[in-house]
XYZ file of C-alpha atoms in Angstrom:
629
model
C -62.787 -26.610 48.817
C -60.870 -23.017 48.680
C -58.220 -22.843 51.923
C -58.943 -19.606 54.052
C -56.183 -17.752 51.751
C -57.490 -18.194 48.602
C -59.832 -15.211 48.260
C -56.739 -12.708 49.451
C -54.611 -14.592 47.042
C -56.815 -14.229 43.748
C -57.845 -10.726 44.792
C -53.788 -10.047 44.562
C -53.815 -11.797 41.192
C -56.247 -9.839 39.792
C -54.544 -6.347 41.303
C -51.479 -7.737 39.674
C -53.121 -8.512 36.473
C -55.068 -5.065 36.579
C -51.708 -2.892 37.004
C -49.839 -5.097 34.092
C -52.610 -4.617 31.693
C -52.639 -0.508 32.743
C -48.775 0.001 32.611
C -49.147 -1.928 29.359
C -51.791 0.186 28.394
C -49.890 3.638 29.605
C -46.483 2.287 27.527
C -47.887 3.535 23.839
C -44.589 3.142 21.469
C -45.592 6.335 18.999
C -46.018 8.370 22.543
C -42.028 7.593 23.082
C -40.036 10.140 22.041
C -36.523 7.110 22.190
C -38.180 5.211 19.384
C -36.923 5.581 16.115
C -39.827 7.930 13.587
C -40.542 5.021 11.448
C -41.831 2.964 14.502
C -43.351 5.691 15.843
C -45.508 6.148 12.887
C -46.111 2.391 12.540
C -47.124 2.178 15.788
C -49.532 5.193 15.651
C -51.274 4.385 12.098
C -51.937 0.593 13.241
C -54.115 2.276 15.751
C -55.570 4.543 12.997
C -59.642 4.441 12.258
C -60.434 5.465 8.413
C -61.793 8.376 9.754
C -59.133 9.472 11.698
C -56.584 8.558 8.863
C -58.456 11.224 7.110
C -58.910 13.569 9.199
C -54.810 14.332 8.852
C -54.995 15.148 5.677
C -57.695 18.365 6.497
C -56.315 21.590 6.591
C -59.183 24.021 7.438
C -58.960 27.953 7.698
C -58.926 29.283 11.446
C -62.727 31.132 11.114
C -64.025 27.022 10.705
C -61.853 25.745 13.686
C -62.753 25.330 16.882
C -62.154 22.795 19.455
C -65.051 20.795 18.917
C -64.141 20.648 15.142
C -60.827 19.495 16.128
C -62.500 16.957 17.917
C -65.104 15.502 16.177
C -63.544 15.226 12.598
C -59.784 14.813 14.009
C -58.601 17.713 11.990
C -54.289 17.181 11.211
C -54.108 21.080 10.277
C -55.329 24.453 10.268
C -54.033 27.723 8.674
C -54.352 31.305 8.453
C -55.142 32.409 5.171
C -53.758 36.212 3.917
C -55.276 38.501 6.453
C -56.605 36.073 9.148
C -56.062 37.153 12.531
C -57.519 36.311 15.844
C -57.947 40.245 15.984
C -56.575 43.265 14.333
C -53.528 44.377 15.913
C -53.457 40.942 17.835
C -50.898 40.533 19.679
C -48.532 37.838 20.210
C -50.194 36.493 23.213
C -53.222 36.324 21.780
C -52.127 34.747 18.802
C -50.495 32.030 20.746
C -53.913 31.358 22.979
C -55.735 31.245 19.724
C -53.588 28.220 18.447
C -53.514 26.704 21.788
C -57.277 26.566 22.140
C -57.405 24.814 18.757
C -54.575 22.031 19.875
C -56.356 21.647 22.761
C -59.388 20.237 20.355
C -57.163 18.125 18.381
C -55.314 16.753 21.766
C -58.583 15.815 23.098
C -59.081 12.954 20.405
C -58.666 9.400 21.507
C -55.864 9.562 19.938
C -54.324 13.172 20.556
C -52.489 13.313 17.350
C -51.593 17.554 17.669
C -52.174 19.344 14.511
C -50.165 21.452 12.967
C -51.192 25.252 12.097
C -49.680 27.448 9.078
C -49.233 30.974 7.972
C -47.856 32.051 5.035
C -44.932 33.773 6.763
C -43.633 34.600 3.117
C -41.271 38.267 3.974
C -40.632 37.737 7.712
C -44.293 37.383 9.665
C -46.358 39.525 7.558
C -49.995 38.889 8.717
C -48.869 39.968 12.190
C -49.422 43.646 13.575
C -45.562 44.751 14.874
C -43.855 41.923 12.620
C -40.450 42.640 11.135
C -41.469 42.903 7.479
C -37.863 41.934 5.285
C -37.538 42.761 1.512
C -39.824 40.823 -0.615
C -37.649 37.830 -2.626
C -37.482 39.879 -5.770
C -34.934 42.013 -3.738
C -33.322 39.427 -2.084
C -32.322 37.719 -5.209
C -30.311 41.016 -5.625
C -28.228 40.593 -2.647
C -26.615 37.118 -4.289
C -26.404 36.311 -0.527
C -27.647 33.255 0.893
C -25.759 33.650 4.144
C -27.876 36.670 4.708
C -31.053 34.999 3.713
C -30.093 31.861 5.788
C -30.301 34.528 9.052
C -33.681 35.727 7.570
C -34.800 32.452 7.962
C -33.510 31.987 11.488
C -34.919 35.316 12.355
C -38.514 34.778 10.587
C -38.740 31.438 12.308
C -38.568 33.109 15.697
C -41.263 36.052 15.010
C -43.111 32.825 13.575
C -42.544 30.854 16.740
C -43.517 33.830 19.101
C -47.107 33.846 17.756
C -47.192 30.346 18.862
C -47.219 28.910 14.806
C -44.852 26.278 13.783
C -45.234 26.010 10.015
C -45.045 28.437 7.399
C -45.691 28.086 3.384
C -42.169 29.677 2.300
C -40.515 29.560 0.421
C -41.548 30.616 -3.069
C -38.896 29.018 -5.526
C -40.661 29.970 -8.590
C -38.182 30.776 -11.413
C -40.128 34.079 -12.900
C -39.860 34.366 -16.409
C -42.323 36.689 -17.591
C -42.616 39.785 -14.812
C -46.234 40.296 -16.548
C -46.810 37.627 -13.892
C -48.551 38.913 -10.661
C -46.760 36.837 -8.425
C -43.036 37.778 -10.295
C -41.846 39.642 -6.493
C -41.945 36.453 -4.869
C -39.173 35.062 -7.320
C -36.150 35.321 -6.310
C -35.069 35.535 -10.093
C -35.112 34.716 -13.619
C -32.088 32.822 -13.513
C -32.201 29.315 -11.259
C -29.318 29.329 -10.043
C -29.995 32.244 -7.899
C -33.275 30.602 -7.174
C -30.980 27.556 -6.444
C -28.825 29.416 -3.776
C -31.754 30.929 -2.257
C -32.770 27.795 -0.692
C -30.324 28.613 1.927
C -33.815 30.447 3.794
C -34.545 26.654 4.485
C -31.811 25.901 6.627
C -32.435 29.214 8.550
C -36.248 28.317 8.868
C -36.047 24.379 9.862
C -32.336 24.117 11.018
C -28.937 22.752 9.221
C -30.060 18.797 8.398
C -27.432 16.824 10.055
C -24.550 14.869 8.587
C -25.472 11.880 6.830
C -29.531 12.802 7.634
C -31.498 10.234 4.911
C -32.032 12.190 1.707
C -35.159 13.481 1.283
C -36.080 13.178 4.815
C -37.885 16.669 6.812
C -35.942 18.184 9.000
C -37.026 20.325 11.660
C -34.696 21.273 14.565
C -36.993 21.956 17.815
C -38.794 24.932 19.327
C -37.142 28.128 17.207
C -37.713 26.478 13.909
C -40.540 25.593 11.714
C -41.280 23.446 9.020
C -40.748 25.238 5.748
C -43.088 24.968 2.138
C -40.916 24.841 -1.275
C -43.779 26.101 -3.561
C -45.430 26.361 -6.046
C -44.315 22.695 -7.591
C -43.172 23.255 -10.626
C -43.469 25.615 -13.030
C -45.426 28.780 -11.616
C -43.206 31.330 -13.243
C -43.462 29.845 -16.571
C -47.190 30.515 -17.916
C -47.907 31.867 -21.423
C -47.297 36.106 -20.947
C -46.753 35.415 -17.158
C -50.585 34.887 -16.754
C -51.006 33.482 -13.066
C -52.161 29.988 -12.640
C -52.043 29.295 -16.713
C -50.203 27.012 -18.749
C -46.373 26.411 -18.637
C -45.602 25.524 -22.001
C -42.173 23.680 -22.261
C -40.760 20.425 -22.865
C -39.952 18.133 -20.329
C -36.064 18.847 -20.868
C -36.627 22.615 -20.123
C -38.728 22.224 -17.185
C -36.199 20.545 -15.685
C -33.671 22.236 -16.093
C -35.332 25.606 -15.509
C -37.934 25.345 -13.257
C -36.947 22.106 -11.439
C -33.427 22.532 -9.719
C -34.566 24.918 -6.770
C -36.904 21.779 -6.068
C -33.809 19.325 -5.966
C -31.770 22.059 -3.525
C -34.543 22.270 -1.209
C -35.167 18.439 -0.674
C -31.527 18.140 -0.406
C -32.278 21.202 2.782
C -35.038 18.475 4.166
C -37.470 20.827 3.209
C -40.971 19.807 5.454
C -43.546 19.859 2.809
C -43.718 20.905 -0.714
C -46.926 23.122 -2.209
C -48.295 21.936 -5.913
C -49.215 25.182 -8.115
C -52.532 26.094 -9.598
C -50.702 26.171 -12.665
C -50.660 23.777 -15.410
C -47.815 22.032 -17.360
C -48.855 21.310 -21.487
C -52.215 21.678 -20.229
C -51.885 19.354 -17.601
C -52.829 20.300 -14.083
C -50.264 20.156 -11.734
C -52.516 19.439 -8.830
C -53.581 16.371 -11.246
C -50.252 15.359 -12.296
C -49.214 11.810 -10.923
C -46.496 11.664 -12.711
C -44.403 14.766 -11.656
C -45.826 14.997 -8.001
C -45.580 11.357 -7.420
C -43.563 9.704 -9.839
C -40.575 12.723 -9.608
C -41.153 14.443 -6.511
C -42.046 11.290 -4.249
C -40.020 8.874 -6.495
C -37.229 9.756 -8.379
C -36.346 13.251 -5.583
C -37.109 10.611 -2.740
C -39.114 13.367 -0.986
C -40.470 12.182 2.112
C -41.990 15.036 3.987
C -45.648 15.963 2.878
C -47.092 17.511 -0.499
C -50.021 19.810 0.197
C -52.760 21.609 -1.839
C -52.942 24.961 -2.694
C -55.932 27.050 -1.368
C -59.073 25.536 -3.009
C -56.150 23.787 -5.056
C -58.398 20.762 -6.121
C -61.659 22.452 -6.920
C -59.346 24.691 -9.371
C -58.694 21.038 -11.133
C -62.076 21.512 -13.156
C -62.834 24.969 -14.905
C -64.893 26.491 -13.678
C -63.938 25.262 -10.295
C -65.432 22.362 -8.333
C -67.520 21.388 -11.629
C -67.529 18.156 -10.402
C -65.903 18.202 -6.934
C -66.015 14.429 -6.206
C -63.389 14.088 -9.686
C -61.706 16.879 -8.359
C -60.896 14.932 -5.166
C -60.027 11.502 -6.789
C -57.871 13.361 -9.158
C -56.045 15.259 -6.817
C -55.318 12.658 -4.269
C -54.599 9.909 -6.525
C -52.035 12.715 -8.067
C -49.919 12.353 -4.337
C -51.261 15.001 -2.600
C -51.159 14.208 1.394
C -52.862 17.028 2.641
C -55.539 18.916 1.169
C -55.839 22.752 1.397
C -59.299 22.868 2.119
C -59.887 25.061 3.233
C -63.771 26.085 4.206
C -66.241 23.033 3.417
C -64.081 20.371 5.419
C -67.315 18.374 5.544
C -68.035 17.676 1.954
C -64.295 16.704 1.492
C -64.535 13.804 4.557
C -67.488 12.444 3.422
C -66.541 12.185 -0.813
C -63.464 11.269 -0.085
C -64.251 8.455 2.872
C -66.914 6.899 0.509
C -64.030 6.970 -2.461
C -61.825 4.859 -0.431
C -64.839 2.534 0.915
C -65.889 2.061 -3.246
C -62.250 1.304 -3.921
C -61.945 4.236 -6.306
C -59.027 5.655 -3.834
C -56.831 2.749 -2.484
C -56.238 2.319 1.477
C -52.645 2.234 0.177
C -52.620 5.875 -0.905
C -54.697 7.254 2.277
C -51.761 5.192 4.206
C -48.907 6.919 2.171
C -50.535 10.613 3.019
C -51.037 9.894 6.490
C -47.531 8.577 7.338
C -45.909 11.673 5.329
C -48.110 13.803 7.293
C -47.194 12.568 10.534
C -43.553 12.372 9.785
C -43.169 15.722 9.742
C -45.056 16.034 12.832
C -43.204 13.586 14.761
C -40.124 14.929 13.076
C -40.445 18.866 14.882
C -41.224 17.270 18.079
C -44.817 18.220 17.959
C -45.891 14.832 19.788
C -43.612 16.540 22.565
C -44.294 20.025 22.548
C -48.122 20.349 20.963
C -48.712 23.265 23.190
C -46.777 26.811 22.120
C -46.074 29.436 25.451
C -45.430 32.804 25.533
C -41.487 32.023 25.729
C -40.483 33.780 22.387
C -42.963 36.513 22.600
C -40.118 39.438 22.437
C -38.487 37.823 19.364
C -41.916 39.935 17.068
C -40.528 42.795 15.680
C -37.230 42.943 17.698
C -34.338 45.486 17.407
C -31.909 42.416 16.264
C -34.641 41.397 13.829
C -34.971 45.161 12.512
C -31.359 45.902 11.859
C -30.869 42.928 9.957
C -34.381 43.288 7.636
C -32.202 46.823 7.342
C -29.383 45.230 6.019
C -31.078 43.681 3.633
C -32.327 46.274 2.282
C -28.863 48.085 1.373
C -27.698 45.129 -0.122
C -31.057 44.650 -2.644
C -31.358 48.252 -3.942
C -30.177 48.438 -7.631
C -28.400 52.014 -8.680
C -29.708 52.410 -12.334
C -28.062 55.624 -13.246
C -25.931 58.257 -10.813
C -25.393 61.609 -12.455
C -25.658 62.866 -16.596
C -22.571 61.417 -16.711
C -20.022 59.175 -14.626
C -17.922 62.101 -14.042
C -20.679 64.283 -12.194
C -22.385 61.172 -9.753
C -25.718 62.712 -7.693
C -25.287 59.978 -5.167
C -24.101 59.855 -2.417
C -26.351 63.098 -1.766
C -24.851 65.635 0.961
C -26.701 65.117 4.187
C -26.193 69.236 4.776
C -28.343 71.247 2.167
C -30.670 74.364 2.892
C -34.020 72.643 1.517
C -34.640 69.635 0.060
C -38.046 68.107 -1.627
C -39.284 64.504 -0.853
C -42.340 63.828 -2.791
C -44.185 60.857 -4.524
C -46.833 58.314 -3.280
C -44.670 56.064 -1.833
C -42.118 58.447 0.033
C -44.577 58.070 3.376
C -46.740 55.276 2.623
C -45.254 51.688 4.880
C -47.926 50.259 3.412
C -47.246 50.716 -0.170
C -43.459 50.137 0.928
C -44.203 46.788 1.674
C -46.390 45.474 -1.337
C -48.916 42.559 -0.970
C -49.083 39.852 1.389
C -48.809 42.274 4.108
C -50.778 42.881 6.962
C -53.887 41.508 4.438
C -53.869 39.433 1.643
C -53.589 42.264 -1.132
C -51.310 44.779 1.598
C -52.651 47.579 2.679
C -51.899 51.661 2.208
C -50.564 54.101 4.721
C -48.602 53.611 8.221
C -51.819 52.601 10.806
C -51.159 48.896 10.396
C -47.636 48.532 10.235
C -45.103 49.303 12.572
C -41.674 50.815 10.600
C -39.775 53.542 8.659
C -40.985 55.189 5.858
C -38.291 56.744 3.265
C -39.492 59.950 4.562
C -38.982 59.080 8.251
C -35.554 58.093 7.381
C -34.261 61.008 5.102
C -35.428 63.133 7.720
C -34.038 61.093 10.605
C -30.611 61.231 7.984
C -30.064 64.403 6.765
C -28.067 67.547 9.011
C -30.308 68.438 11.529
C -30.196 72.322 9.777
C -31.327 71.001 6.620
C -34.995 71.576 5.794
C -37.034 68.781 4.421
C -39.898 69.272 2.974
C -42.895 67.019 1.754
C -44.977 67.195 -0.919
C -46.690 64.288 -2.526
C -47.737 65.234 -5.718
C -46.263 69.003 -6.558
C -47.157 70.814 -9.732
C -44.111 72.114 -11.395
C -44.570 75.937 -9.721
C -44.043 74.946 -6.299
C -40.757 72.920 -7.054
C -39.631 76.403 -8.814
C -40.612 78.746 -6.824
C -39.273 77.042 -3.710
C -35.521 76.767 -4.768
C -34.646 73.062 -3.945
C -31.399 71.882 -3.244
C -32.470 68.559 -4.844
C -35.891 66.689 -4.655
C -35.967 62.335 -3.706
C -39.199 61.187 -5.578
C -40.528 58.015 -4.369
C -43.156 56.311 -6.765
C -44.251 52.749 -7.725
C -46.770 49.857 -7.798
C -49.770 50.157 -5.338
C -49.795 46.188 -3.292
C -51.331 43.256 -5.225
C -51.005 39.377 -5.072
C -51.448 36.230 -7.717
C -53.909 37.002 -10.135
C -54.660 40.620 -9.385
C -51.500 41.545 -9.793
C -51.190 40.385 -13.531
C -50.318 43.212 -15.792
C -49.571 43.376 -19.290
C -48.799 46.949 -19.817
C -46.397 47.012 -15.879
C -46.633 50.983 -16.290
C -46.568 52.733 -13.415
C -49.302 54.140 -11.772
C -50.862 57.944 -11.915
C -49.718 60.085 -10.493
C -46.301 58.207 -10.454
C -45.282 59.653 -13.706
C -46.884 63.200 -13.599
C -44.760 63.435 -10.363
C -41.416 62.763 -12.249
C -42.395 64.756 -14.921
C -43.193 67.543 -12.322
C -40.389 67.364 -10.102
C -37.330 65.861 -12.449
C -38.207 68.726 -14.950
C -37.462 71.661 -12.937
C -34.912 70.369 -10.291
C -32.051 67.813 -9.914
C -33.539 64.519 -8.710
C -33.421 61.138 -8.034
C -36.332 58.778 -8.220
C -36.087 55.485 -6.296
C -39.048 53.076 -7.924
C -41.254 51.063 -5.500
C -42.101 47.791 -7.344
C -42.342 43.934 -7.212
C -41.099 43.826 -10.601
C -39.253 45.989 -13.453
C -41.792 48.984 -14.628
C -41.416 50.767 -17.918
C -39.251 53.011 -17.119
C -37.492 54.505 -20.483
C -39.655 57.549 -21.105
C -38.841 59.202 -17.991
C -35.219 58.286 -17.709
C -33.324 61.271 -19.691
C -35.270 63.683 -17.238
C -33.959 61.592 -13.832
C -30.565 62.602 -12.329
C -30.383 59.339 -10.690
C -32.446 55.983 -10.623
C -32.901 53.519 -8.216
C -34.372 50.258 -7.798
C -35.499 49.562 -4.564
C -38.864 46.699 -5.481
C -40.199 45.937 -2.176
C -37.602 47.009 0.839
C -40.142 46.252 3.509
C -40.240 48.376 7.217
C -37.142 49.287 7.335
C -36.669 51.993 4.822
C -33.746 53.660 7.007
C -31.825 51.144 4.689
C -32.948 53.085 1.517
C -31.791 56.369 3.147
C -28.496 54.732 4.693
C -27.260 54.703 0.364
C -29.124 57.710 -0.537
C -26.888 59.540 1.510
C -23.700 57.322 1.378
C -23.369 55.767 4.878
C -23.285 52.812 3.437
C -22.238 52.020 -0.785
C -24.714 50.634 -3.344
C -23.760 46.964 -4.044
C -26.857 45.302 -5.555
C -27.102 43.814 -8.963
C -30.332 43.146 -11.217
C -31.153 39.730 -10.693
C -34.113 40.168 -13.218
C -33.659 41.794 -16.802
C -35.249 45.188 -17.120
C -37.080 45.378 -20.148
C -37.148 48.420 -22.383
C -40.987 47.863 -23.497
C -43.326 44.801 -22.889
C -43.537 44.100 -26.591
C -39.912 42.547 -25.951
C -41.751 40.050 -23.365
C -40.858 37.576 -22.097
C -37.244 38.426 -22.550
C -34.582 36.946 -20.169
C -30.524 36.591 -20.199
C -29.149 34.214 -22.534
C -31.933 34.754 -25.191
C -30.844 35.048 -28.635
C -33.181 38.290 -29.034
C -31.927 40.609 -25.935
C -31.578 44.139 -25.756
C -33.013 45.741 -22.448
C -33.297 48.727 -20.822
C -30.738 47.668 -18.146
C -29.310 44.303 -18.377
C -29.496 41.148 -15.415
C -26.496 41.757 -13.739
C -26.165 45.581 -14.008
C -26.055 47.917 -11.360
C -23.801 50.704 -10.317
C -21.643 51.185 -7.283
C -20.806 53.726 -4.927
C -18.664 54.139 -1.963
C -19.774 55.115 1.519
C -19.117 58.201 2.145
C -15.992 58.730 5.230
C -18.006 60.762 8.312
């Protein structure tokens, strides 16, 4: 018979039992930020459902996410493709509620694994309203200066960061050899080893990896950095005549040593996450290629963070694309990639590839090996920590600091092509103190033309109502003596530059904005009225023509009538940097970091060919010095 205690007694046990199973049950190891990653994720994946295993390697486009999608199919990622904005304009607060309310869907899972939202962030923060839009990497590869593109980096992270995003798909290493290609201005260069040194806009976007960090490990230092994309894996910029996503045909020896190194560089960086290309290698797709993306880049490179898709990157396996989507996804998968680029019809993709791995057809092992890269690179940023972004960083978009420094960079990638008839009689620097000078051409007061594609939309956009900057017009006005009279005319015919007695005329012409396919030329002439402008202006008075383009133009017909030439691809919103040369506050310093051709019958045509003769060589450009105030 129980004493007159006993009831208290096992009413105290069973308290005590209660509050050990619940402190058990509130100690989770992958919640504890002291445990080393690898138990972390061990911890975390033994907990893992199929379906939620899965579910990290979605990546669906904002206009499909919402909480309850988060939610219900335990979404690991969602992105913002070219152009996708919670509202035009937006501005960084509301960016940074829009991602919240998403995390807040993924945080809500049993679970609460956060995901992780990207942007391609690809010239400073380009899809955002107010951003600080830097020179596109064709001009950068100019500069020869990977301490400058390091701060870049640093600075893009930030503007990044303020919108509340911590992942962004740059950057582009392709190796351009063929500037017929459409995608050529976001190259650093023909030559690798500029491509190579280039990489240093890792460090500046994730953080310097430590001493004696594990090769091939991410690395993402905290709450001003992001997780970075080396893309597109491997061989973009070598398809037949530079046609986007077409064949690279080379042999394995010239792959890598062409198009491979910048990969090597960037692991060595612990790069986050590498993108596969749409591209093809010997007719092989690299989205379907097992044995580059997982037998070199996971194997022999040791890369450990995560390999994602390209947009729609596995439907493009089949032509015509998603032929036969359920091959498409066993292909791609079983090829090593982690996370899949969906981005719209998330649904499909769960339920193909969940009955692939119940049929056997896709092994648990390689759903296992995705989701532990996946949440590596989560764990590894501190997302588990800090899912939720604030309004902290919110001054860093578009700051003065931000500005100056996109305007540095833009002195040090323009390209003087010719300065005077002769050496002995230079045009540039030009004298800030004239009576009237002419400023004409399509691009002289056009930001949006200044900045190419990938801005603001997908394909950029024309005119100044979208982006916030200086147009070369703004700045030779805001440059020249305040008695000198500047006036603007964008396409003159040849009687109003006579009768109107110029000093000297700046003509600013170029490529209209175009990404990846679209922008695929094989004729790269410049636009009408581009050339009727030169024509019209260069014939009757002195000028110089500065040439807005992501790539070299054809150029030698109108040369002879030019004063002065210069090349000044994509500069961005800061075009006071243009005008800070022009008129010798600063010296030209840049040198070509592409060859310019002299006609595209010569292409593809790059230095150390046997057959070489170009307009202007890789490696020229002319120098001035800044003029003494």
């Amino acid at each position: 018979m129980a004493g007159p205690w006993s009831k208290p007694i096992m009413g105290f046990f069973l308290v005590f039992c209660l509050w050990a199973t619940m402190s058990e049950a509130e100690y989770v190891k992958y919640k504890d930020p002291k445990q080393p990653i690898n138990i972390r994720i061990r911890d975390l994946m033994s907990r893992m459902t199929l379906e939620e295993k899965i579910g990290q390697m979605v990546q669906i486009e904002r206009k499909v996410a919402s909480p309850d999608v988060m939610t219900n199919y335990f979404i690991g990622s969602v992105l913002s493709g070219g152009g996708s904005v919670p509202a035009p304009k937006a501005s960084a607060e509301a960016w940074v509620n829009m991602v919240n309310e998403i995390q807040k869907g993924a945080l809500s899972t049993r679970l609460g694994i956060p995901m992780i939202y990207g942007i391609d962030a690809v010239h400073g923060h380009n899809n955002v309203y107010n951003a600080t839009i830097f020179p596109h990497n064709v001009g950068l590869g100019v500069t020869r200066d990977p301490e400058l593109v390091k701060k870049i980096g640093a600075a893009t992270a930030l503007e990044v960061r303020a919108t509340g995003i911590p992942y962004t798909f740059a950057p582009c290493v392709a190796v351009c050899r063929d500037p017929r290609w459409g995608r050529c201005y976001e190259s650093y260069s023909e030559d690798h080893k500029i491509v190579e040194a280039m990489t240093e806009i890792i460090p500046g976007l994730q953080g310097d990896v430590p001493t004696n960090y594990p090769m091939g490990a991410p690395f993402v230092a905290g709450k001003a950095k992001v997780a970075a994309c080396a893309k597109h894996f491997v061989g973009d910029g070598g398809t037949t005549n530079g046609i986007n996503e077409n064949n690279t045909v080379i042999d394995l020896k010239g792959l890598l040593s062409i198009h491979m190194p910048p990969y090597i560089d960037s692991i060595r960086k612990g790069v986050a996450t590498v993108m596969l290309s749409y591209s093809s290698w010997n007719g092989v797709k690299m989205h379907a290629n097992p044995n580059l993306v997982t037998g070199y880049l996971k194997n022999k490179l040791k890369f450990r963070g995560f390999v994602i898709s390209d947009w729609q990157g596995i439907d493009r396996i089949t032509s015509p694309p998603r032929a036969n989507y359920s091959y498409s996804i066993q292909a791609g998968v079983l090829a090593g990639i982690d996370m899949v680029m969906i981005p719209m019809e998330y649904k499909e993709f769960i339920d193909d590839l969940t009955l692939q791995v119940k049929n056997n057809i896709i092994p648990m092992s390689r759903i296992d090996d995705a989701v532990k890269r996946i949440l590596r690179v989560k764990f590894t940023m501190g997302l588990f920590e800090n899912p939720m972004a604030d309004l902290s960083l919110v001054n860093q978009l578009g700051s003065q600091e931000h500005r100056e420094l996109a305007r540095e960079a833009v002195r040090k990638s323009l390209v003087l092509l010719k300065n005077g008839k002769s050496a002995y009689n230079p045009m540039l620097p030009l004298p800030k103190k004239a009576q009237k000078i002419l400023v004409a051409g399509s691009h002289a007061d056009n930001l949006g033309y200044q900045c190419g594609g990938w801005t603001i939309e997908w394909q950029g956009v024309s005119g100044n109502d979208f982006i916030v900057g200086t147009s070369i017009l703004s700045a030779v006005k805001n440059t020249v003596d305040p008695s000198t009279q500047v006036v603007y005319s964008e396409n003159p015919d040849p009687q109003f530059v006579k009768s109107n007695q110029f000093s000297y005329a700046i003509v600013v012409v170029g490529e209209t904005p175009y990404v990846e396919t679209m922008g695929d030329s094989m004729n790269l002439t410049i636009p009408e009225p581009g050339p009727s402008t030169i024509t019209n202006v260069c014939g009757v008075v002195k000028c110089v023509v500065i040439v807005i383009s992501g790539r070299p133009v054809v150029l030698e017909p109108y040369v002879a009538a030019m004063e002065a030439l210069v090349a000044a691809w994509l500069p961005g919103t800061e075009g006071q940097g243009v005008a800070d040369l022009l008129f010798g506050n600063y010296g030209f310093t840049g040198k070509l970091a592409r060859t310019w051709f002299r006609n595209v019958d010569q292409l593809p045509m790059n230095v150390g060919d046997s057959r070489y003769d170009p307009l202007f060589p890789f490696g020229f450009g002319l120098t001035t010095e800044p003029v003494k105030s």
